[in-house]
Protein backbone atom coordinates (compact mmCIF):
# COMPACT_ATOMS: atom_id res chain seq x y z
CA UNK A 1 0.00 0.00 0.00
CA UNK A 2 1.54 3.32 -1.03
CA UNK A 3 0.57 6.94 -0.66
CA UNK A 4 1.12 8.37 -4.13
CA UNK A 5 -0.49 11.28 -5.95
CA UNK A 6 -1.42 10.06 -9.43
CA UNK A 7 -3.42 13.26 -9.99
CA UNK A 8 -0.42 15.55 -9.59
CA UNK A 9 -0.95 16.85 -13.13
CA UNK A 10 -4.70 17.48 -12.72
CA UNK A 11 -5.42 21.26 -13.03
CA UNK A 12 -5.60 22.78 -9.55
CA UNK A 13 -9.04 24.14 -8.71
CA UNK A 14 -9.13 26.92 -6.14
CA UNK A 15 -12.73 27.06 -4.94
CA UNK A 16 -14.89 30.04 -4.24
CA UNK A 17 -16.36 28.84 -0.94
CA UNK A 18 -18.49 31.92 -0.25
CA UNK A 19 -20.39 31.47 -3.49
CA UNK A 20 -21.29 27.92 -2.54
CA UNK A 21 -22.19 28.59 1.11
CA UNK A 22 -25.60 29.97 0.17
CA UNK A 23 -28.58 27.58 -0.03
CA UNK A 24 -26.21 24.78 0.91
CA UNK A 25 -28.74 22.22 2.16
CA UNK A 26 -31.01 22.34 -0.88
CA UNK A 27 -28.00 22.01 -3.16
CA UNK A 28 -26.66 19.07 -1.17
CA UNK A 29 -29.94 17.19 -1.58
CA UNK A 30 -29.92 17.87 -5.30
CA UNK A 31 -26.24 16.99 -5.75
CA UNK A 32 -26.65 13.67 -3.94
CA UNK A 33 -29.00 12.52 -6.70
CA UNK A 34 -26.05 12.65 -9.13
CA UNK A 35 -28.36 13.82 -11.90
CA UNK A 36 -28.23 16.65 -14.44
CA UNK A 37 -27.84 19.39 -11.79
CA UNK A 38 -24.79 17.68 -10.27
CA UNK A 39 -22.91 17.41 -13.56
CA UNK A 40 -24.29 20.24 -15.66
CA UNK A 41 -26.13 22.56 -13.27
CA UNK A 42 -24.66 25.56 -11.46
CA UNK A 43 -21.34 25.50 -9.55
CA UNK A 44 -23.17 25.45 -6.20
CA UNK A 45 -24.91 22.21 -7.25
CA UNK A 46 -21.81 20.30 -8.37
CA UNK A 47 -19.39 20.50 -11.29
CA UNK A 48 -21.07 23.53 -12.86
CA UNK A 49 -20.82 21.89 -16.31
CA UNK A 50 -18.61 18.84 -16.82
CA UNK A 51 -17.40 18.75 -20.41
CA UNK A 52 -14.56 16.86 -22.04
CA UNK A 53 -11.43 19.02 -22.33
CA UNK A 54 -8.58 16.50 -22.30
CA UNK A 55 -7.53 17.33 -18.74
CA UNK A 56 -7.27 13.62 -17.88
CA UNK A 57 -4.72 12.79 -20.59
CA UNK A 58 -1.58 13.48 -18.48
CA UNK A 59 -3.17 11.63 -15.56
CA UNK A 60 -4.02 8.67 -17.80
CA UNK A 61 -0.35 8.62 -18.87
CA UNK A 62 0.84 8.63 -15.24
CA UNK A 63 -1.62 5.86 -14.31
CA UNK A 64 -0.54 3.75 -17.30
CA UNK A 65 3.14 4.19 -16.40
CA UNK A 66 2.61 3.48 -12.69
CA UNK A 67 0.71 0.22 -13.30
CA UNK A 68 2.68 -0.73 -16.44
CA UNK A 69 -0.54 -0.97 -18.48
CA UNK A 70 -0.38 -2.47 -21.95
CA UNK A 71 -2.66 -3.58 -24.77
CA UNK A 72 -5.00 -6.37 -23.66
CA UNK A 73 -4.95 -5.35 -19.98
CA UNK A 74 -8.29 -4.57 -18.31
CA UNK A 75 -8.82 -1.45 -16.19
CA UNK A 76 -11.89 -0.50 -14.15
CA UNK A 77 -12.79 3.06 -13.10
CA UNK A 78 -15.31 2.99 -10.23
CA UNK A 79 -17.49 6.13 -10.29
CA UNK A 80 -16.27 7.08 -13.74
CA UNK A 81 -18.82 9.91 -14.26
CA UNK A 82 -18.98 10.66 -18.01
CA UNK A 83 -16.10 8.30 -18.80
CA UNK A 84 -13.51 10.97 -19.63
CA UNK A 85 -10.66 9.10 -17.92
CA UNK A 86 -11.76 5.87 -19.63
CA UNK A 87 -11.55 7.64 -22.98
CA UNK A 88 -8.11 9.06 -22.26
CA UNK A 89 -6.76 5.74 -20.98
CA UNK A 90 -7.82 4.17 -24.30
CA UNK A 91 -5.97 6.94 -26.15
CA UNK A 92 -2.70 6.63 -24.23
CA UNK A 93 -2.69 2.80 -24.20
CA UNK A 94 -4.18 1.61 -27.50
CA UNK A 95 -5.74 -1.83 -27.09
CA UNK A 96 -6.43 -1.37 -23.36
CA UNK A 97 -9.81 -2.81 -22.32
CA UNK A 98 -11.50 -0.23 -20.11
CA UNK A 99 -14.64 -0.53 -18.01
CA UNK A 100 -16.45 1.99 -15.86
CA UNK A 101 -18.96 1.58 -13.07
CA UNK A 102 -21.27 4.49 -12.36
CA UNK A 103 -24.37 5.04 -10.23
CA UNK A 104 -25.65 7.96 -12.30
CA UNK A 105 -27.92 7.20 -15.23
CA UNK A 106 -27.41 10.82 -16.36
CA UNK A 107 -23.63 10.37 -16.32
CA UNK A 108 -23.88 7.20 -18.40
CA UNK A 109 -26.37 8.67 -20.90
CA UNK A 110 -24.20 11.75 -21.33
CA UNK A 111 -20.83 10.01 -21.39
CA UNK A 112 -18.11 10.70 -23.92
CA UNK A 113 -19.00 8.92 -27.19
CA UNK A 114 -15.77 6.87 -27.02
CA UNK A 115 -16.81 5.48 -23.61
CA UNK A 116 -20.28 4.44 -24.78
CA UNK A 117 -21.02 0.78 -23.99
CA UNK A 118 -18.07 0.60 -21.58
CA UNK A 119 -19.93 1.82 -18.46
CA UNK A 120 -21.99 -0.47 -16.25
CA UNK A 121 -24.62 1.03 -13.96
CA UNK A 122 -24.21 0.06 -10.31
CA UNK A 123 -22.84 1.00 -6.92
CA UNK A 124 -19.25 0.74 -5.77
CA UNK A 125 -20.28 -1.59 -2.94
CA UNK A 126 -20.75 -4.46 -5.37
CA UNK A 127 -18.58 -4.70 -8.44
CA UNK A 128 -20.16 -7.07 -10.98
CA UNK A 129 -16.81 -8.48 -12.12
CA UNK A 130 -14.86 -11.64 -11.26
CA UNK A 131 -12.06 -11.62 -8.68
CA UNK A 132 -8.58 -10.64 -9.91
CA UNK A 133 -9.96 -9.75 -13.34
CA UNK A 134 -8.33 -6.30 -13.72
CA UNK A 135 -4.75 -5.09 -14.10
CA UNK A 136 -5.78 -1.93 -12.21
CA UNK A 137 -8.87 -0.54 -10.51
CA UNK A 138 -9.28 3.20 -9.94
CA UNK A 139 -11.73 5.22 -7.90
CA UNK A 140 -11.22 8.96 -7.83
CA UNK A 141 -13.30 11.11 -5.49
CA UNK A 142 -16.14 8.61 -5.27
CA UNK A 143 -16.17 6.31 -2.26
CA UNK A 144 -16.38 9.12 0.32
CA UNK A 145 -19.97 9.47 -0.94
CA UNK A 146 -20.84 6.21 0.82
CA UNK A 147 -21.56 5.67 4.51
CA UNK A 148 -18.66 4.22 6.51
CA UNK A 149 -19.66 0.54 6.33
CA UNK A 150 -20.53 0.77 2.64
CA UNK A 151 -17.22 2.50 2.08
CA UNK A 152 -15.37 -0.44 3.65
CA UNK A 153 -17.33 -2.81 1.37
CA UNK A 154 -16.43 -0.72 -1.70
CA UNK A 155 -12.72 -0.78 -0.83
CA UNK A 156 -12.90 -4.54 -0.19
CA UNK A 157 -14.52 -4.99 -3.61
CA UNK A 158 -11.72 -3.03 -5.30
CA UNK A 159 -9.14 -5.22 -3.59
CA UNK A 160 -11.07 -8.32 -4.75
CA UNK A 161 -11.19 -7.41 -8.45
CA UNK A 162 -7.57 -6.19 -8.63
CA UNK A 163 -5.55 -7.31 -5.58
CA UNK A 164 -2.80 -4.81 -4.75
CA UNK A 165 -3.51 -2.90 -7.98
CA UNK A 166 -5.93 -0.21 -6.76
CA UNK A 167 -5.78 3.56 -6.74
CA UNK A 168 -8.22 5.36 -4.43
CA UNK A 169 -8.45 9.11 -4.04
CA UNK A 170 -10.78 10.57 -1.40
CA UNK A 171 -11.61 13.90 0.23
CA UNK A 172 -9.60 14.52 3.40
CA UNK A 173 -8.36 17.31 5.66
CA UNK A 174 -5.21 17.46 7.77
CA UNK A 175 -6.14 20.04 10.42
CA UNK A 176 -9.03 22.14 11.79
CA UNK A 177 -8.63 24.92 9.20
CA UNK A 178 -8.85 22.45 6.32
CA UNK A 179 -11.79 20.73 8.03
CA UNK A 180 -13.71 24.00 8.21
CA UNK A 181 -13.07 24.72 4.53
CA UNK A 182 -14.09 21.16 3.67
CA UNK A 183 -17.38 21.41 5.56
CA UNK A 184 -18.23 24.70 3.82
CA UNK A 185 -17.55 23.26 0.38
CA UNK A 186 -18.65 19.65 0.54
CA UNK A 187 -21.89 18.62 -1.17
CA UNK A 188 -21.99 14.86 -1.37
CA UNK A 189 -19.42 13.25 0.97
CA UNK A 190 -20.77 11.05 3.76
CA UNK A 191 -17.52 9.58 5.14
CA UNK A 192 -14.65 11.97 5.75
CA UNK A 193 -11.78 12.61 8.06
CA UNK A 194 -8.04 12.87 8.29
CA UNK A 195 -5.67 10.59 6.38
CA UNK A 196 -5.32 8.47 9.57
CA UNK A 197 -9.05 7.67 9.46
CA UNK A 198 -8.76 6.61 5.83
CA UNK A 199 -5.66 4.50 6.43
CA UNK A 200 -7.51 2.67 9.19
CA UNK A 201 -10.53 2.13 6.91
CA UNK A 202 -8.27 0.79 4.14
CA UNK A 203 -6.62 -1.63 6.60
CA UNK A 204 -10.04 -2.78 7.85
CA UNK A 205 -10.99 -3.60 4.25
CA UNK A 206 -7.74 -5.49 3.70
CA UNK A 207 -6.76 -3.00 1.01
CA UNK A 208 -3.20 -3.27 -0.33
CA UNK A 209 -3.38 -0.77 -3.23
CA UNK A 210 -2.40 2.89 -3.55
CA UNK A 211 -4.22 6.01 -2.37
CA UNK A 212 -4.13 9.78 -2.11
CA UNK A 213 -6.17 12.72 -0.81
CA UNK A 214 -8.17 15.55 -2.31
CA UNK A 215 -7.61 18.56 -0.05
CA UNK A 216 -9.79 21.55 -0.87
CA UNK A 217 -8.01 24.84 -1.51
CA UNK A 218 -9.73 28.20 -1.29
CA UNK A 219 -9.40 31.17 -3.61
CA UNK A 220 -10.87 32.80 -6.71
CA UNK A 221 -11.87 30.10 -9.21
C1 LIG B 1 -16.78 13.75 -7.79
S1 LIG B 1 -17.40 12.67 -9.04
C2 LIG B 1 -15.88 11.94 -9.59
C3 LIG B 1 -16.00 11.41 -11.00
C4 LIG B 1 -14.69 10.93 -11.60
N1 LIG B 1 -14.14 9.79 -10.89
C5 LIG B 1 -13.72 12.10 -11.63
O1 LIG B 1 -12.77 12.08 -10.84
O2 LIG B 1 -13.95 13.02 -12.40
C6 LIG B 1 -18.19 11.38 -8.14
C7 LIG B 1 -18.78 10.31 -9.06
O3 LIG B 1 -19.14 9.18 -8.29
C8 LIG B 1 -20.41 8.72 -8.70
N2 LIG B 1 -20.96 7.96 -7.58
C9 LIG B 1 -21.48 8.43 -6.44
N3 LIG B 1 -21.84 7.43 -5.61
C10 LIG B 1 -21.51 6.28 -6.26
C11 LIG B 1 -21.64 4.90 -5.94
N4 LIG B 1 -22.17 4.50 -4.79
N5 LIG B 1 -21.20 3.98 -6.82
C12 LIG B 1 -20.67 4.39 -8.02
N6 LIG B 1 -20.54 5.68 -8.38
C13 LIG B 1 -20.95 6.61 -7.52
C14 LIG B 1 -21.15 10.00 -9.06
O4 LIG B 1 -22.28 9.78 -9.86
C15 LIG B 1 -20.04 10.77 -9.76
O5 LIG B 1 -19.96 10.43 -11.11
mmCIF file with all atom_site columns, C-alpha atoms and ligand atoms in Angstrom, residues 7 10 32-35 38-39 47 50 56 77-82 84-85 101-104 107 122-125 139-146 188, ligand 1:
data_model
loop_
_atom_site.group_PDB
_atom_site.id
_atom_site.type_symbol
_atom_site.label_atom_id
_atom_site.label_alt_id
_atom_site.label_comp_id
_atom_site.label_asym_id
_atom_site.label_entity_id
_atom_site.label_seq_id
_atom_site.pdbx_PDB_ins_code
_atom_site.Cartn_x
_atom_site.Cartn_y
_atom_site.Cartn_z
_atom_site.occupancy
_atom_site.B_iso_or_equiv
_atom_site.pdbx_formal_charge
_atom_site.auth_seq_id
_atom_site.auth_comp_id
_atom_site.auth_asym_id
_atom_site.auth_atom_id
_atom_site.pdbx_PDB_model_num
ATOM   1  C CA  . UNK A 1 7   ? -3.425  13.264 -9.985  1.00 0.00 ? 7   UNK A CA  1
ATOM   2  C CA  . UNK A 1 10  ? -4.697  17.484 -12.722 1.00 0.00 ? 10  UNK A CA  1
ATOM   3  C CA  . UNK A 1 32  ? -26.654 13.665 -3.945  1.00 0.00 ? 32  UNK A CA  1
ATOM   4  C CA  . UNK A 1 33  ? -28.999 12.525 -6.697  1.00 0.00 ? 33  UNK A CA  1
ATOM   5  C CA  . UNK A 1 34  ? -26.052 12.654 -9.130  1.00 0.00 ? 34  UNK A CA  1
ATOM   6  C CA  . UNK A 1 35  ? -28.362 13.817 -11.901 1.00 0.00 ? 35  UNK A CA  1
ATOM   7  C CA  . UNK A 1 38  ? -24.790 17.682 -10.273 1.00 0.00 ? 38  UNK A CA  1
ATOM   8  C CA  . UNK A 1 39  ? -22.909 17.410 -13.560 1.00 0.00 ? 39  UNK A CA  1
ATOM   9  C CA  . UNK A 1 47  ? -19.392 20.504 -11.287 1.00 0.00 ? 47  UNK A CA  1
ATOM   10 C CA  . UNK A 1 50  ? -18.610 18.839 -16.820 1.00 0.00 ? 50  UNK A CA  1
ATOM   11 C CA  . UNK A 1 56  ? -7.268  13.618 -17.878 1.00 0.00 ? 56  UNK A CA  1
ATOM   12 C CA  . UNK A 1 77  ? -12.792 3.057  -13.098 1.00 0.00 ? 77  UNK A CA  1
ATOM   13 C CA  . UNK A 1 78  ? -15.314 2.991  -10.228 1.00 0.00 ? 78  UNK A CA  1
ATOM   14 C CA  . UNK A 1 79  ? -17.495 6.128  -10.287 1.00 0.00 ? 79  UNK A CA  1
ATOM   15 C CA  . UNK A 1 80  ? -16.268 7.076  -13.743 1.00 0.00 ? 80  UNK A CA  1
ATOM   16 C CA  . UNK A 1 81  ? -18.825 9.915  -14.263 1.00 0.00 ? 81  UNK A CA  1
ATOM   17 C CA  . UNK A 1 82  ? -18.977 10.664 -18.006 1.00 0.00 ? 82  UNK A CA  1
ATOM   18 C CA  . UNK A 1 84  ? -13.505 10.974 -19.626 1.00 0.00 ? 84  UNK A CA  1
ATOM   19 C CA  . UNK A 1 85  ? -10.657 9.103  -17.915 1.00 0.00 ? 85  UNK A CA  1
ATOM   20 C CA  . UNK A 1 101 ? -18.959 1.577  -13.070 1.00 0.00 ? 101 UNK A CA  1
ATOM   21 C CA  . UNK A 1 102 ? -21.266 4.490  -12.361 1.00 0.00 ? 102 UNK A CA  1
ATOM   22 C CA  . UNK A 1 103 ? -24.369 5.037  -10.230 1.00 0.00 ? 103 UNK A CA  1
ATOM   23 C CA  . UNK A 1 104 ? -25.651 7.964  -12.300 1.00 0.00 ? 104 UNK A CA  1
ATOM   24 C CA  . UNK A 1 107 ? -23.626 10.366 -16.317 1.00 0.00 ? 107 UNK A CA  1
ATOM   25 C CA  . UNK A 1 122 ? -24.213 0.065  -10.311 1.00 0.00 ? 122 UNK A CA  1
ATOM   26 C CA  . UNK A 1 123 ? -22.845 1.001  -6.920  1.00 0.00 ? 123 UNK A CA  1
ATOM   27 C CA  . UNK A 1 124 ? -19.247 0.743  -5.774  1.00 0.00 ? 124 UNK A CA  1
ATOM   28 C CA  . UNK A 1 125 ? -20.282 -1.587 -2.942  1.00 0.00 ? 125 UNK A CA  1
ATOM   29 C CA  . UNK A 1 139 ? -11.734 5.220  -7.899  1.00 0.00 ? 139 UNK A CA  1
ATOM   30 C CA  . UNK A 1 140 ? -11.219 8.956  -7.832  1.00 0.00 ? 140 UNK A CA  1
ATOM   31 C CA  . UNK A 1 141 ? -13.295 11.115 -5.491  1.00 0.00 ? 141 UNK A CA  1
ATOM   32 C CA  . UNK A 1 142 ? -16.141 8.615  -5.267  1.00 0.00 ? 142 UNK A CA  1
ATOM   33 C CA  . UNK A 1 143 ? -16.171 6.313  -2.256  1.00 0.00 ? 143 UNK A CA  1
ATOM   34 C CA  . UNK A 1 144 ? -16.380 9.125  0.319   1.00 0.00 ? 144 UNK A CA  1
ATOM   35 C CA  . UNK A 1 145 ? -19.970 9.468  -0.938  1.00 0.00 ? 145 UNK A CA  1
ATOM   36 C CA  . UNK A 1 146 ? -20.839 6.210  0.820   1.00 0.00 ? 146 UNK A CA  1
ATOM   37 C CA  . UNK A 1 188 ? -21.988 14.857 -1.368  1.00 0.00 ? 188 UNK A CA  1
HETATM 38 C C1  . LIG B 2 .   ? -16.776 13.746 -7.793  1.00 0.00 ? 1   LIG B C1  1
HETATM 39 S S1  . LIG B 2 .   ? -17.399 12.672 -9.039  1.00 0.00 ? 1   LIG B S1  1
HETATM 40 C C2  . LIG B 2 .   ? -15.885 11.936 -9.591  1.00 0.00 ? 1   LIG B C2  1
HETATM 41 C C3  . LIG B 2 .   ? -15.995 11.407 -10.998 1.00 0.00 ? 1   LIG B C3  1
HETATM 42 C C4  . LIG B 2 .   ? -14.686 10.935 -11.604 1.00 0.00 ? 1   LIG B C4  1
HETATM 43 N N1  . LIG B 2 .   ? -14.139 9.795  -10.894 1.00 0.00 ? 1   LIG B N1  1
HETATM 44 C C5  . LIG B 2 .   ? -13.719 12.098 -11.634 1.00 0.00 ? 1   LIG B C5  1
HETATM 45 O O1  . LIG B 2 .   ? -12.766 12.083 -10.838 1.00 0.00 ? 1   LIG B O1  1
HETATM 46 O O2  . LIG B 2 .   ? -13.950 13.020 -12.400 1.00 0.00 ? 1   LIG B O2  1
HETATM 47 C C6  . LIG B 2 .   ? -18.189 11.377 -8.141  1.00 0.00 ? 1   LIG B C6  1
HETATM 48 C C7  . LIG B 2 .   ? -18.783 10.311 -9.057  1.00 0.00 ? 1   LIG B C7  1
HETATM 49 O O3  . LIG B 2 .   ? -19.142 9.184  -8.292  1.00 0.00 ? 1   LIG B O3  1
HETATM 50 C C8  . LIG B 2 .   ? -20.407 8.724  -8.695  1.00 0.00 ? 1   LIG B C8  1
HETATM 51 N N2  . LIG B 2 .   ? -20.961 7.957  -7.580  1.00 0.00 ? 1   LIG B N2  1
HETATM 52 C C9  . LIG B 2 .   ? -21.478 8.434  -6.435  1.00 0.00 ? 1   LIG B C9  1
HETATM 53 N N3  . LIG B 2 .   ? -21.836 7.431  -5.615  1.00 0.00 ? 1   LIG B N3  1
HETATM 54 C C10 . LIG B 2 .   ? -21.514 6.278  -6.262  1.00 0.00 ? 1   LIG B C10 1
HETATM 55 C C11 . LIG B 2 .   ? -21.638 4.899  -5.940  1.00 0.00 ? 1   LIG B C11 1
HETATM 56 N N4  . LIG B 2 .   ? -22.173 4.501  -4.787  1.00 0.00 ? 1   LIG B N4  1
HETATM 57 N N5  . LIG B 2 .   ? -21.199 3.984  -6.825  1.00 0.00 ? 1   LIG B N5  1
HETATM 58 C C12 . LIG B 2 .   ? -20.669 4.390  -8.015  1.00 0.00 ? 1   LIG B C12 1
HETATM 59 N N6  . LIG B 2 .   ? -20.536 5.684  -8.382  1.00 0.00 ? 1   LIG B N6  1
HETATM 60 C C13 . LIG B 2 .   ? -20.951 6.614  -7.516  1.00 0.00 ? 1   LIG B C13 1
HETATM 61 C C14 . LIG B 2 .   ? -21.153 9.996  -9.059  1.00 0.00 ? 1   LIG B C14 1
HETATM 62 O O4  . LIG B 2 .   ? -22.277 9.781  -9.864  1.00 0.00 ? 1   LIG B O4  1
HETATM 63 C C15 . LIG B 2 .   ? -20.043 10.771 -9.765  1.00 0.00 ? 1   LIG B C15 1
HETATM 64 O O5  . LIG B 2 .   ? -19.959 10.431 -11.111 1.00 0.00 ? 1   LIG B O5  1
#
